[in-house]
Each structure stands twice: as structure tokens, then as C-alpha cells.
XYZ file of C-alpha atoms in Angstrom:
370
model
C -123.207 -10.412 -45.877
C -120.899 -10.930 -48.849
C -117.345 -9.621 -48.630
C -115.469 -8.662 -51.796
C -111.877 -7.583 -52.353
C -112.918 -4.010 -53.197
C -115.809 -1.661 -52.454
C -115.957 2.006 -53.436
C -119.029 2.903 -51.379
C -117.207 3.630 -48.073
C -114.883 6.021 -49.903
C -117.834 7.627 -51.670
C -119.608 8.262 -48.395
C -116.458 9.838 -46.940
C -115.790 12.050 -49.984
C -119.289 12.536 -51.370
C -119.431 16.320 -51.041
C -116.107 16.876 -52.797
C -116.881 14.380 -55.567
C -120.272 15.926 -56.315
C -118.692 19.373 -56.268
C -116.217 18.126 -58.874
C -119.102 17.147 -61.157
C -120.818 20.498 -60.598
C -117.557 22.312 -61.343
C -117.300 20.675 -64.764
C -120.989 21.006 -65.654
C -120.877 24.687 -64.812
C -117.608 25.371 -66.612
C -118.987 25.713 -70.133
C -116.397 23.253 -71.502
C -117.012 19.519 -71.382
C -114.154 18.122 -73.513
C -110.424 18.775 -73.010
C -111.100 21.748 -70.794
C -109.382 23.184 -67.762
C -109.975 20.094 -65.602
C -108.010 17.846 -67.964
C -105.284 20.482 -68.322
C -105.149 20.980 -64.572
C -104.945 17.274 -63.834
C -102.217 16.778 -66.440
C -100.118 19.527 -64.874
C -100.670 18.272 -61.337
C -100.058 14.596 -62.110
C -96.841 15.467 -63.966
C -95.742 17.608 -61.008
C -96.481 14.760 -58.564
C -93.937 12.697 -60.488
C -91.458 15.517 -60.995
C -91.839 15.174 -64.771
C -92.453 17.749 -67.470
C -95.439 16.207 -69.229
C -98.628 14.230 -68.688
C -101.195 13.423 -71.375
C -104.582 12.225 -70.175
C -106.318 9.491 -72.163
C -109.525 7.512 -71.943
C -108.280 4.357 -70.208
C -105.202 2.459 -69.095
C -105.145 0.118 -72.076
C -104.881 3.034 -74.477
C -102.293 4.639 -72.207
C -100.063 1.626 -72.895
C -100.961 1.465 -76.583
C -100.516 5.168 -77.300
C -97.401 5.270 -75.139
C -95.823 2.557 -77.249
C -96.885 4.237 -80.481
C -95.494 7.571 -79.294
C -92.182 5.768 -78.694
C -92.213 4.578 -82.290
C -93.447 1.009 -81.755
C -95.518 -0.512 -84.539
C -96.082 -3.480 -86.852
C -93.188 -5.906 -87.077
C -91.616 -4.814 -83.802
C -91.309 -6.924 -80.658
C -92.013 -5.767 -77.100
C -90.735 -7.802 -74.153
C -93.063 -8.053 -71.164
C -94.590 -10.652 -68.829
C -97.570 -12.992 -69.017
C -98.356 -12.577 -65.311
C -100.294 -9.373 -65.837
C -103.771 -8.151 -66.645
C -104.601 -8.964 -70.253
C -104.885 -5.265 -71.263
C -101.088 -4.915 -71.072
C -100.750 -7.440 -73.869
C -103.897 -6.325 -75.708
C -102.283 -2.888 -75.974
C -99.050 -4.268 -77.428
C -101.019 -6.347 -79.917
C -103.048 -3.260 -80.805
C -99.952 -1.467 -82.071
C -99.228 -4.316 -84.459
C -96.152 -5.300 -82.457
C -95.554 -8.802 -81.094
C -95.553 -9.407 -77.328
C -92.600 -11.519 -76.187
C -92.777 -12.984 -72.679
C -90.221 -13.621 -69.977
C -90.983 -15.351 -66.689
C -91.365 -13.755 -63.266
C -89.706 -14.251 -59.890
C -91.153 -16.835 -57.530
C -91.141 -14.545 -54.501
C -92.353 -11.156 -55.771
C -94.229 -12.166 -58.985
C -92.427 -9.429 -60.951
C -90.494 -9.576 -64.233
C -87.295 -11.626 -63.920
C -84.973 -9.050 -65.450
C -82.168 -11.622 -65.760
C -84.167 -13.365 -68.517
C -84.713 -10.290 -70.674
C -81.427 -10.147 -72.592
C -81.861 -13.689 -73.914
C -85.276 -12.692 -75.299
C -83.926 -9.755 -77.341
C -83.890 -10.217 -81.120
C -83.168 -7.829 -84.002
C -86.897 -6.981 -83.974
C -87.029 -6.016 -80.298
C -87.807 -2.321 -79.951
C -89.125 -1.890 -76.402
C -89.251 -3.319 -72.904
C -92.503 -3.115 -70.958
C -92.048 -3.853 -67.230
C -95.266 -4.219 -65.236
C -95.119 -2.857 -61.681
C -97.492 -5.545 -60.481
C -99.656 -5.488 -57.356
C -98.126 -2.241 -56.079
C -94.344 -2.475 -56.242
C -91.694 -1.806 -58.873
C -89.746 -4.149 -61.102
C -85.966 -3.960 -60.577
C -85.493 -1.019 -62.920
C -81.771 -0.201 -62.727
C -80.518 -3.326 -64.543
C -83.481 -3.196 -66.935
C -82.831 0.385 -68.040
C -79.091 -0.323 -68.306
C -79.903 -3.258 -70.576
C -82.231 -1.094 -72.662
C -79.522 1.534 -73.073
C -76.965 -1.053 -74.219
C -79.354 -2.387 -76.863
C -80.947 0.919 -77.883
C -84.425 -0.053 -76.685
C -87.273 2.116 -75.453
C -88.760 1.442 -72.006
C -92.413 2.021 -71.125
C -93.416 1.356 -67.520
C -96.879 -0.102 -66.929
C -97.825 1.676 -63.697
C -101.513 0.758 -63.675
C -101.096 -0.904 -60.265
C -98.365 1.266 -58.768
C -99.473 4.884 -58.336
C -97.109 6.419 -55.810
C -94.882 3.356 -55.425
C -91.173 4.080 -55.102
C -87.865 2.358 -55.714
C -84.670 3.783 -54.356
C -86.515 7.040 -53.737
C -87.751 7.305 -57.330
C -91.459 7.206 -58.073
C -92.915 4.554 -60.370
C -93.217 6.095 -63.815
C -90.036 8.172 -63.607
C -87.472 5.486 -64.474
C -88.072 5.124 -68.211
C -88.823 6.933 -71.470
C -92.523 7.079 -70.616
C -95.012 5.442 -68.283
C -98.653 4.431 -68.614
C -101.255 4.703 -65.850
C -104.808 3.461 -65.458
C -107.380 5.246 -63.315
C -109.938 2.440 -63.367
C -112.026 2.772 -60.173
C -110.223 -0.003 -58.263
C -106.783 1.581 -58.685
C -104.730 3.245 -55.969
C -105.729 6.499 -57.682
C -109.077 5.599 -59.199
C -111.672 7.601 -61.103
C -115.440 7.028 -60.990
C -115.270 5.506 -64.457
C -112.445 4.895 -66.896
C -109.363 7.028 -67.363
C -105.651 6.827 -68.088
C -102.535 8.889 -68.648
C -98.992 8.759 -69.958
C -96.184 10.689 -68.276
C -92.823 11.563 -69.824
C -89.991 14.081 -69.768
C -89.620 13.882 -73.556
C -91.300 16.778 -75.364
C -91.401 14.912 -78.685
C -93.132 11.928 -77.085
C -95.630 14.271 -75.431
C -96.391 15.971 -78.750
C -96.989 12.626 -80.464
C -99.253 11.541 -77.613
C -101.407 14.648 -77.916
C -101.862 13.967 -81.624
C -102.546 10.278 -81.116
C -105.306 10.826 -78.528
C -107.040 13.427 -80.741
C -107.533 11.680 -84.092
C -103.977 12.560 -85.142
C -104.718 16.272 -85.137
C -102.275 18.905 -83.930
C -103.621 22.413 -83.488
C -106.538 22.698 -85.883
C -109.656 20.567 -85.833
C -110.199 18.598 -89.082
C -106.459 18.671 -89.964
C -105.027 15.192 -89.364
C -101.232 15.111 -89.235
C -101.005 11.317 -88.814
C -103.911 8.909 -88.169
C -104.701 8.723 -84.461
C -107.496 7.832 -82.082
C -110.354 9.340 -80.121
C -108.793 8.677 -76.715
C -109.418 11.797 -74.662
C -109.607 11.788 -70.870
C -113.127 12.743 -69.799
C -113.406 16.177 -68.203
C -115.523 14.963 -65.264
C -113.129 12.124 -64.479
C -110.196 14.525 -64.708
C -111.759 16.857 -62.142
C -112.495 13.943 -59.809
C -108.891 12.772 -60.211
C -107.605 16.267 -59.412
C -109.433 16.151 -56.084
C -108.345 12.595 -55.324
C -104.708 13.247 -56.285
C -104.437 15.543 -53.248
C -105.365 12.499 -51.120
C -103.212 9.918 -52.921
C -100.559 9.711 -50.209
C -103.297 9.288 -47.608
C -104.818 6.435 -49.636
C -101.402 4.777 -49.758
C -100.962 5.117 -45.984
C -104.354 3.455 -45.538
C -103.409 0.551 -47.786
C -100.146 0.046 -45.926
C -102.012 -0.021 -42.632
C -104.325 -2.745 -43.947
C -101.303 -4.712 -45.203
C -99.591 -4.414 -41.824
C -102.659 -5.819 -40.056
C -102.778 -8.788 -42.441
C -99.097 -9.389 -41.730
C -99.774 -9.333 -38.013
C -102.851 -11.540 -38.209
C -101.718 -14.085 -40.808
C -97.921 -14.007 -40.795
C -97.534 -17.153 -38.676
C -99.459 -19.458 -41.056
C -96.891 -21.780 -42.585
C -98.575 -22.597 -45.901
C -99.942 -19.110 -46.602
C -97.359 -16.947 -48.384
C -97.884 -13.233 -47.814
C -96.632 -10.453 -50.120
C -92.944 -9.605 -50.002
C -91.634 -6.068 -50.370
C -88.262 -6.037 -52.088
C -85.357 -4.076 -50.571
C -85.442 -0.475 -51.799
C -89.114 -0.693 -52.768
C -91.989 1.179 -51.158
C -95.072 -0.962 -51.771
C -98.509 0.654 -52.229
C -100.486 -2.621 -52.037
C -102.872 -2.149 -54.934
C -103.999 -5.711 -54.289
C -102.997 -7.989 -51.430
C -102.039 -11.222 -53.167
C -101.338 -14.326 -51.096
C -100.429 -17.899 -52.095
C -101.543 -21.315 -50.906
C -100.698 -24.686 -52.500
C -104.380 -25.733 -52.259
C -105.811 -22.401 -53.325
C -109.003 -23.694 -54.943
C -109.958 -25.691 -51.849
C -109.357 -22.629 -49.684
C -111.569 -20.417 -51.859
C -114.317 -23.022 -51.907
C -114.211 -23.302 -48.117
C -114.483 -19.509 -47.815
C -117.654 -19.216 -49.902
C -120.120 -20.387 -47.200
C -118.749 -17.573 -45.029
C -119.664 -14.977 -47.686
C -116.171 -14.403 -49.065
C -115.743 -14.036 -52.826
C -112.108 -13.263 -53.510
C -110.443 -12.523 -56.842
C -107.514 -14.298 -58.426
C -105.017 -11.944 -60.042
C -104.593 -13.694 -62.409
C -106.024 -17.201 -62.910
C -105.002 -17.525 -66.568
C -101.583 -16.354 -67.735
C -101.997 -14.296 -70.874
C -99.992 -16.682 -73.063
C -102.457 -19.509 -72.272
C -105.518 -17.542 -73.402
C -107.158 -18.559 -76.672
C -107.042 -14.962 -77.894
C -103.236 -15.087 -77.896
C -102.818 -18.544 -79.360
C -101.393 -16.873 -82.477
C -98.268 -15.948 -80.501
C -97.295 -19.609 -80.399
C -96.131 -19.595 -76.768
C -96.559 -23.176 -75.509
C -97.900 -24.076 -72.090
C -94.959 -24.928 -69.857
C -92.670 -22.274 -71.294
C -93.198 -19.905 -68.337
C -93.211 -22.317 -65.400
C -93.206 -19.812 -62.532
C -96.028 -17.761 -64.058
C -98.078 -20.886 -64.658
C -97.494 -22.261 -61.155
C -98.472 -18.959 -59.539
C -101.752 -18.924 -61.475
C -102.824 -22.037 -59.549
C -101.874 -20.744 -56.090
C -102.557 -17.002 -55.772
C -105.654 -15.152 -54.586
C -106.392 -11.668 -53.260
C -107.656 -10.549 -49.860
C -109.798 -7.394 -49.477
C -107.633 -4.289 -49.916
C -108.752 -0.674 -50.044
C -108.047 2.283 -47.731
C -111.569 2.470 -46.318
C -111.751 -1.267 -45.538
C -113.537 -1.416 -42.168
C -111.448 -2.874 -39.383
C -114.296 -5.217 -38.440
C -114.326 -6.675 -41.957
C -110.574 -7.184 -41.969
C -110.704 -8.839 -38.549
C -113.381 -11.204 -39.860
C -111.283 -12.030 -42.933
C -108.339 -12.900 -40.704
C -110.447 -14.951 -38.278
C -112.301 -16.942 -40.935
C -109.232 -17.506 -43.106
C -107.271 -18.830 -40.127
C -110.111 -21.232 -39.352
C -110.465 -22.395 -42.954
C -106.731 -23.023 -43.339
C -106.799 -25.394 -40.386
C -109.229 -27.598 -42.294
C -107.778 -27.788 -45.811
């Protein structure tokens, strides 16, 4: 039996009746595009965050891209972010015509090192894009204070942090706008692609609605400014509405899995487990650990049927597709070192206890031999 870091089938079996009813609800509604399911989800997701507006879009990458564009970011601008992230964060910046500028991350939490941001600001800098990686928030108070001093927009990338909190504030509520992905693996995942941007700014919301709908405002065929076809699918929106009511339960399940890993693996000297920063409430989107001989560990696990992901094996600035940015290898030493040491253990709310126990048992045995 092969064990992977994520499997949706146990959740599907548990929620099958509700999920199929969601599909039937949309198919019987008479409206398949931007209907009442999208409107309902937008209202409910905004309310979950205590914000005025949510605009559903087709995926998380476009949530970042359209969010930046709605904040006025475009060609010639610079956006400061991190290279220790999923490539779509940077693809989205590049898609606006802006230039991604990278700062390094902390050694212990793998998040943006906010102390490096000010030195990276130039006259072309227009936005900061913190990535709430793996399920917990970047240190937002000093980052937003810095943005205010320099007149910069802030867009939170919350693709991995649905429901995470910092100082009592929910991820996505500490900036001008925030982008979410609902890719199936996410803490709040659809059964296909989906995304959204949340904001309290009515002007940003209005721009977002135009941008996701070809640039049209009220009347079809009348383009106000060129936009995109980036609408959230009605079926996915209805599924997300149902799952949103269970989001806090999903998070509790993830925390329980994390606690059992801590109990079962916390005494292993060379295996570094995730750290939750003071004031943060971690949602454990992925459970990322570190080992100085990571590749040997993963190879030793394969005969036992374990195929674990690395999030992420190649920092974005080292990828050939971003060679044009001119960021040399060695310029982000912490990010580059982490890429050779991190890997992810299975993490999802419906992870069977027997599977987790086997992961702990086999990993402990393997680590004694590498």
C-alpha cells in the first residue's frame, strides 16, 4: 500500500451525500454561471473573515494576479515577496507585468524575514506580498507598518492559511486585500480549481468584479477596461459553501494530526518539526519537517510505500523560467538551504490513525539507519 501526503477519498466518503446534493442544487437551479451559489459563497466567505467583500475567481493564481491588478500593480512596478513559495505566487506577479523582488525567510518558521524588506524597497516598489506558508501567518504588524510608511499596498497570499490567526486576527484581514486558493488539497478545498480575493475596500472589490469578467461592469459586451475570464465555477462555489460550514472542524482535525506527530516524533534530535510562532494559530496545511540528510531519508522510505512531497525542492529564483529576474544562486541562503532539507508528512483531517501510526513507526526506524 502506497501512502501519500494527501488523499481526498476519505473525506469524500464522509461527505458524499452533501457534496452530491451540492451538484444537484446547481444543476437544478437554472443558472450555471455567476449564480446564487457564487453570490452566496462570496457573502459567507467575507462574513467568515469579518470583511465587507469577497470576489470569487477561477483559481488561486488568478486571485493573486487580479488582486494585485485591483490594487493598481502593473508593468514597471516591483512587488516584494519570497522565493520559498509555490511558483504560482511569482507567476501571478509576473503576469501583471510587475517584477518580483525576493527577500529571504527565517530559518525556524520558513516565513518571510520582515526585517529584510525595507532594504529591498526601491522607487519602483508598489506592493508587498507576504505568503502565509504551510498554515501560519507572516509577522504582519511590522510589515503593514512598513507599508504604511512607504505608501505601499499589501496583498496577503493566504492559499495555505484558511482560518489561521495571528493575535486574534484571521489571515486575510491584515492588509488591503488577500488572495485565497481552493485547490483540492487546501485547508478549504474545492473538488476542482477555485479562488477568491477578500477586501474591505469597495473600490478594490469593484475593480475585481470587472477584472474577472472580461473588464465588463453591468452590461454584457460593454468592456470598461480589458479584463479576464476568471469566474468562480458555480458548482465549486456550492461545494465550498457546504465545506465552509465545516472549516473549523477541518482545522481541529489537522491540529490533532500535528499534535500526534509532535508526540511521536518530537524526541528525534535531527528531525526538526514545525514551529508555531507566539501569537499564531497554525492550521497545518502541510506538515513540513527538516532533516540534514533529507534525500537519504526519502529514499529509505520508498521501500515502505511512502512517497512524500517536498514543499518546495526548487526555490523560485533558481527556476529556469525566472532566469530573466537575474537573481543569482546563493543570494537567498536560508531559502536555498531549506530546499535541500525539508519534506512533508501526510496531513489531512481524515488521515486514518493507523496510517499516521505507521508513518511515525517507519520514520523512526528509518532515521536510526541514515
